[in-house]
């Protein structure tokens, strides 16, 4: 039983860590801030969420588990909002997406060519 | 012989004037100038009290009385009654009585007459305390008190700049001298362990043997010379004539200026009769005598003439005291007595003339004898005494002092010549003051002169009469006053035989005749003499009086330069200097104590732990190199984050918990604040200053690391933490030891801490909410200046 | 930040955080946490609330002026040390009142009161600072 | 969860003996000020109530401190261990004559300031927490004087520092903000140095209780060497900054003239003296060997401080800045006492501290009145005040002579004690510096007197005439609120001058208490 | 165990001081923030370091059965963190207001309390 | 009101969850705290719609978690791909839902799902501007969202 | 213990250290982004990522030490991390609209980049 838990925990940790790593990699490799947000707010959140759950599993304790889940839910609530606010702010401040971004529906709303 | 202990009435006698000072203003408000009559009773009573000591003292008895004042520091309020102190006490209270009366008439109708009275009384009390003082500290206290009161009296007419200047001058010179005296006294106390004058006098060689004789002597002389206006400190005294005449008559002729002489005489048994003493005193005294008389001749203002002769007389007294020669000392005592009487009288005469005729310029005065007969008589008597003519006490004094100087081994001649010249010139002044205004054709003055009221006449008449009486009763004078005083000076019971008429033709008599002759001769040539001296002074063009102003403005200018240098006003400079000292503090002691740590071995951190360190370092670098404040703020988050991880990795969850919160909130608040700030994006630092500040920074970090490392290499006493661990749950019911420490074991710290938090909140509120007032115009000016500066 | 998305969700987040902060406060004596951290969490909650829905609504929500709350915290923090006076013990000697409600054991103690004081002080002061700064931006 | 089930011997961990109610006087100052401050803060917006509450609690504080002093004089050193935790584990407040005296004098000064402030602090100032700030400042001051725990001392330092920030910026004039920046940053560095030193000290000895530290230091075979030397030096630097010793006193002249004059008055009286107290407590009692080791340095600093202070005063034309430098000069005298370190010297320093607390506060209050009467703080613009009020002139002159160390006022006695001690220690230069600084101070005060009081009016007033300056807020001069506090303080100055015995005994007792701290140690650890 | 942290602390102090010696108020404040961390780490390290064992007592014991990290310095640091945070917040807002009212964040240009061209003291009597 | 009550219950359960004890007393305590929490935000909770169908809500949650994992996976693939040729873009998504709560829900879901990130909502609340990390065909993405989420949300809240 | 259990615990140890290692590498990468920018939003995103990854790190430490209390720290960290991001977003917005010189410079840069076809 303990052994199984250990294995599961280990796997979750590794996978979570890899997701986190991917997120940071995306942060480096992706071209503009908007794309980087994708990496951070998704892979990152999933990764750390997984690892938190790993701790919950490892604890084998309802209290811990429930708390961990509550935590994860909390991240799932906050992460997108953070990303959204930042993207909105960046765009409103005038930061342009990279050149590859062909379609920009917001362009004419925020900066109408008058 | 040991002094007899007497009851406290003498102490009360010293305090009486202070009481009078308290009531004086009220009394004056009721009785106007006639309050003088009532107030004069106080010094009169004091006079009679001390008169009671004359006979026993003349039999060689001495008395002490004491009240504990600050016993833990051995300070008593104590008096020592012997010949010297009795004589002075009588002069102070006696002359004081008539000064009070005189002041009553002189400042009649003056709005602050009451205040004037109380200043006078304050001074009187201080002076009594000084001359009777037995305890060195209390003596000094009264000494300084005389300086302070004289400051107030000189500046009494404070709206005039001259008065203010004179007052400051007197305060600086005499007060400054007082500091020397204090140092001297404290040295005496720590050298001898004695604090009472009487006990010191009981063993006269105690100071000379202490090995500190030289510094003590110099320091005491520093006090005495400044107080008694010895050259080159004489300049403040004539300026002090800015004070109303009663003050000049009382403080600056009869009493205060003699405090220095008193001190020299008092300490003669302790400090005198040494080569040093017999060199310094005669030298300075002699110079002062000559300079004083010459300057006096140069003057035309009655008061100034008298003032300079006072300087001269003080010089003469110091010179005589400096001989440590019994006969000369006897002369000094006699002259002291004589001078107080005639000078007091003459000052009051001068004041009366000024008061009645409206001028003190001797050249504008003449033929007043018919208008002011009584004053005239008093003036003559006093003047003759000053001129040293028989049958006045002044004559007797001169005889004896010539006798003394003539007999003072090899330097006797020089001294005698000095004395003769001085006395001759003094005679000139005496004549000029006492005779010139009254004889000759009547010169009309702006006020039509006529005899002054009783209050103004009483003083001069009585004092000059006393001068005559003491001369006629020379023998009694000798027995009652001179002998006992001399005993105090030589430190053993001495009797003198003073007589008015010389028994045989001897050196002193001849010298007197020479003096008189020269004097009269000079008097006829007064105007030419005056012109010559004036010319000489013009050629010199500088005097200590001018020097004083240069000293004051000099020290002020210097201080303002120094202050601008050390308090430059630039925050960055402040920081740099401060941190230079921090660097020194953390490096130097370690170097001196050689407490550097042993070479540490590489710690066995795990891979990810190194990772955390790397992040921390990167975070720090990020803050350093960040071009803009925004980057800097974000980077600030990194190192804070790393610190939190470090706490976690070393088993401090609460810390990393708090650190995470606090760090993020700091960043948040920074962001909130920064939303409004537009700041320079760059940290402008020239390479030079970057290197310089960098070195300071590194030295601070290095020093602290080394110290910390050295400490952590030592074994550690975990007693406290063991205790907390032991009882955290067992007694304090908490499993989180850190939290238990915070709320229980060391809860009081936390109470203070939350006080800080609450106050911080309030501070920020006060900062943000209170609107800044539109600043004053000069602030505007400064603002623009600082803008130019920037 | 006038955006529907944020404004809609923020109040619930704040409520959640306040709840959580109380939890952190109460368990502080036995697990990491305590008044200070709890206070900080609550303060951040209010800050988010303020950023999303405006300072005015926060001020209305907490009824009292934050500094008054902070002062009250300080007040009871100091008071918590006094009961020992009546048992002729020294200042801040902890007093415990332990009783059982159902299956859980409830421990009321002066340290707990003290910790609550800490909590209130931190909430009050920090949120006061945050709100004051917010307001400046609003205007 | 509770430990009721396990059996522990409480007596090995806690002081189980019942505590006399009178011993609570030890914490009374802290409690009164904290509760009072908190209450004032809660009722912040009731600006009429603020002064009543504030002054009321300050009066309580004075009474409590007086009781505490009496208690100490009767029973010797009094110790209370917070939470009953045995020393050195819990925080101990250990009160000896030194602590109690300074705490009492400090609270008297604060009380006077509280009254004075009813006039000079407007409703905005009250609304934004003048009285809470003042009361909690006193929490810090009294706590610092009374605590027997080095880290706790740090906490009280911070409390009084943040409170002083609040008072400093209250009103938000531009000049205040400028002063506050310099004051704020430099003082923060000072307290951080203090904290660093304390951390290192803990690293060395593993304890925080002062008595415990004293014992452990005494046990070392070479107490002035090793890392302890660095720690001592750090403490010296930190407290020297707090005490505004040259050359780390930039913050004082940069800020003391900027806030409301009553705030300057409180600062001048209290802040630097806390630094001096800490210096005495830590250097004379905890690290005597290090003090001896550093005596020459301290003496040098003392001389420099004495002279730069007095000269600085001569260089000023602004009254409050002038007084700021006089504060510094006074610090020099106290440092001289620490440099010499004999019982006489320390008692001189203590007496001087008491004197300085009273007289500097009074002088700042006086300068405030000068401003009200003459409409300025600038000596060039002042004049004719002696005409306006001879009584005020007298008060100023008394205070001026007192600060110059002239008899028969409070400044004289400590001065002769210090000079005496310096001579006996063979430090004639130190003695000379004390005397010369006193001389310069006399000159500075004399100038103030001549310009502001004797001169008929502002600079340029024709000789012998008076120009009446339209005294701006003369209305505020009617009524006791301004005069009463000044009167009380001046009375104390005169009293300690004419009747020094009591204070002499107190300071001597305080001094011997730190020079031979046996009584202190006994009261913490019992007879061991 | 301590060595690495000690070196890091030295670095923290150096960086803090370097920033505080800037004439820009904001950088000075960043320095103060870092200084706070440096001091906290210093106190923490003075209590000696133990890896990963927090000073908590398991719910089934009355005293921990393993060697735990030294709790006292943690409590002290906690206090210190709070205090330095409060001061940081104050100084930050102070800097902000100073900047608003004095129009400068260059501390050398803050010359109202001690003006560049200060009045010379009066002369004469 | 029932909505409020539901949320309060939810808070109570959350409390039980984080404290890890579902004992009655603790739930009651949690409910009380929850009430206090709601009192704090009393002004803002007016607009709340309550979940009519719990089952659907759970369904939604499940969909959403799977989508999250999927999106994370996609991003992962994108990021670790040696050379990335992406066509990012910001598209205007026409909203059908109109209640704040629903819009928020949708926006968050969108952000947490494959390659899309809600940037802004138009003033008239008719369009949601979405940044896509790779949109060769915007309309496809829009349809995806419509079918994947908006329908489900409508099912849950209406 | 049985070989399987032994393997399991061995695996867990390895997994934990692996995770922690990976995460510290990610930290460094994220910090690099904070250095590099180019814009403030990029840095903020990175900071947010730092916090997110930190949460994972904490969880891993929790498993490593067996102290579950770390969960609460993680939760709190997520909370304040969110707050920080929000604050910065707001900062970017306000300063951007206020035409802050630094931000405007960055914006110009981004436009330039877009026009340069990067
Ligand atoms: Na996040
Ligand atoms: Na998405």
GROMACS .gro file of N, CA and C in nm, chain B residues 24 83 157-159 172 248-249 341 368 384 422 591 635 652 659 697 713 719 751:
model
   60
  138UNK      N    1   1.250   9.308   4.655
  138UNK     CA    2   1.279   9.444   4.604
  138UNK      C    3   1.176   9.494   4.502
  197UNK      N    4   4.030   8.757   5.927
  197UNK     CA    5   4.055   8.899   5.901
  197UNK      C    6   4.016   8.937   5.760
  271UNK      N    7   2.098   9.865   3.062
  271UNK     CA    8   2.044   9.958   2.960
  271UNK      C    9   2.052   9.887   2.825
  272UNK      N   10   1.973   9.778   2.813
  272UNK     CA   11   2.001   9.677   2.710
  272UNK      C   12   1.966   9.723   2.570
  273UNK      N   13   1.894   9.833   2.558
  273UNK     CA   14   1.857   9.875   2.422
  273UNK      C   15   1.978   9.933   2.350
  286UNK      N   16   3.195   8.686   2.889
  286UNK     CA   17   3.290   8.596   2.824
  286UNK      C   18   3.422   8.595   2.901
  362UNK      N   19   2.882  10.077   3.860
  362UNK     CA   20   3.026  10.103   3.846
  362UNK      C   21   3.089  10.123   3.982
  363UNK      N   22   3.021  10.201   4.063
  363UNK     CA   23   3.077  10.233   4.195
  363UNK      C   24   3.092  10.106   4.279
  455UNK      N   25   3.722  10.278   4.943
  455UNK     CA   26   3.649  10.394   4.995
  455UNK      C   27   3.651  10.509   4.897
  482UNK      N   28   3.177  12.400   3.952
  482UNK     CA   29   3.052  12.351   4.011
  482UNK      C   30   3.051  12.365   4.163
  498UNK      N   31   4.171  11.360   4.750
  498UNK     CA   32   4.297  11.373   4.824
  498UNK      C   33   4.344  11.236   4.871
  536UNK      N   34   5.307  10.503   3.884
  536UNK     CA   35   5.165  10.475   3.889
  536UNK      C   36   5.092  10.571   3.983
  705UNK      N   37   4.053   4.263   1.306
  705UNK     CA   38   4.194   4.262   1.269
  705UNK      C   39   4.281   4.273   1.394
  749UNK      N   40   1.287   4.238  -0.978
  749UNK     CA   41   1.403   4.158  -0.937
  749UNK      C   42   1.408   4.145  -0.785
  766UNK      N   43   1.250   2.626   0.863
  766UNK     CA   44   1.179   2.736   0.927
  766UNK      C   45   1.053   2.769   0.849
  773UNK      N   46   0.799   3.522   0.512
  773UNK     CA   47   0.885   3.585   0.412
  773UNK      C   48   0.814   3.594   0.278
  811UNK      N   49   3.097   4.899   0.022
  811UNK     CA   50   2.997   4.792   0.032
  811UNK      C   51   3.064   4.658   0.057
  827UNK      N   52   3.170   2.903   1.383
  827UNK     CA   53   3.266   2.794   1.400
  827UNK      C   54   3.287   2.760   1.546
  833UNK      N   55   2.089   2.633   2.529
  833UNK     CA   56   2.010   2.627   2.653
  833UNK      C   57   1.868   2.681   2.634
  865UNK      N   58   0.434   4.204   2.148
  865UNK     CA   59   0.350   4.320   2.182
  865UNK      C   60   0.414   4.447   2.126
   0.00000   0.00000   0.00000
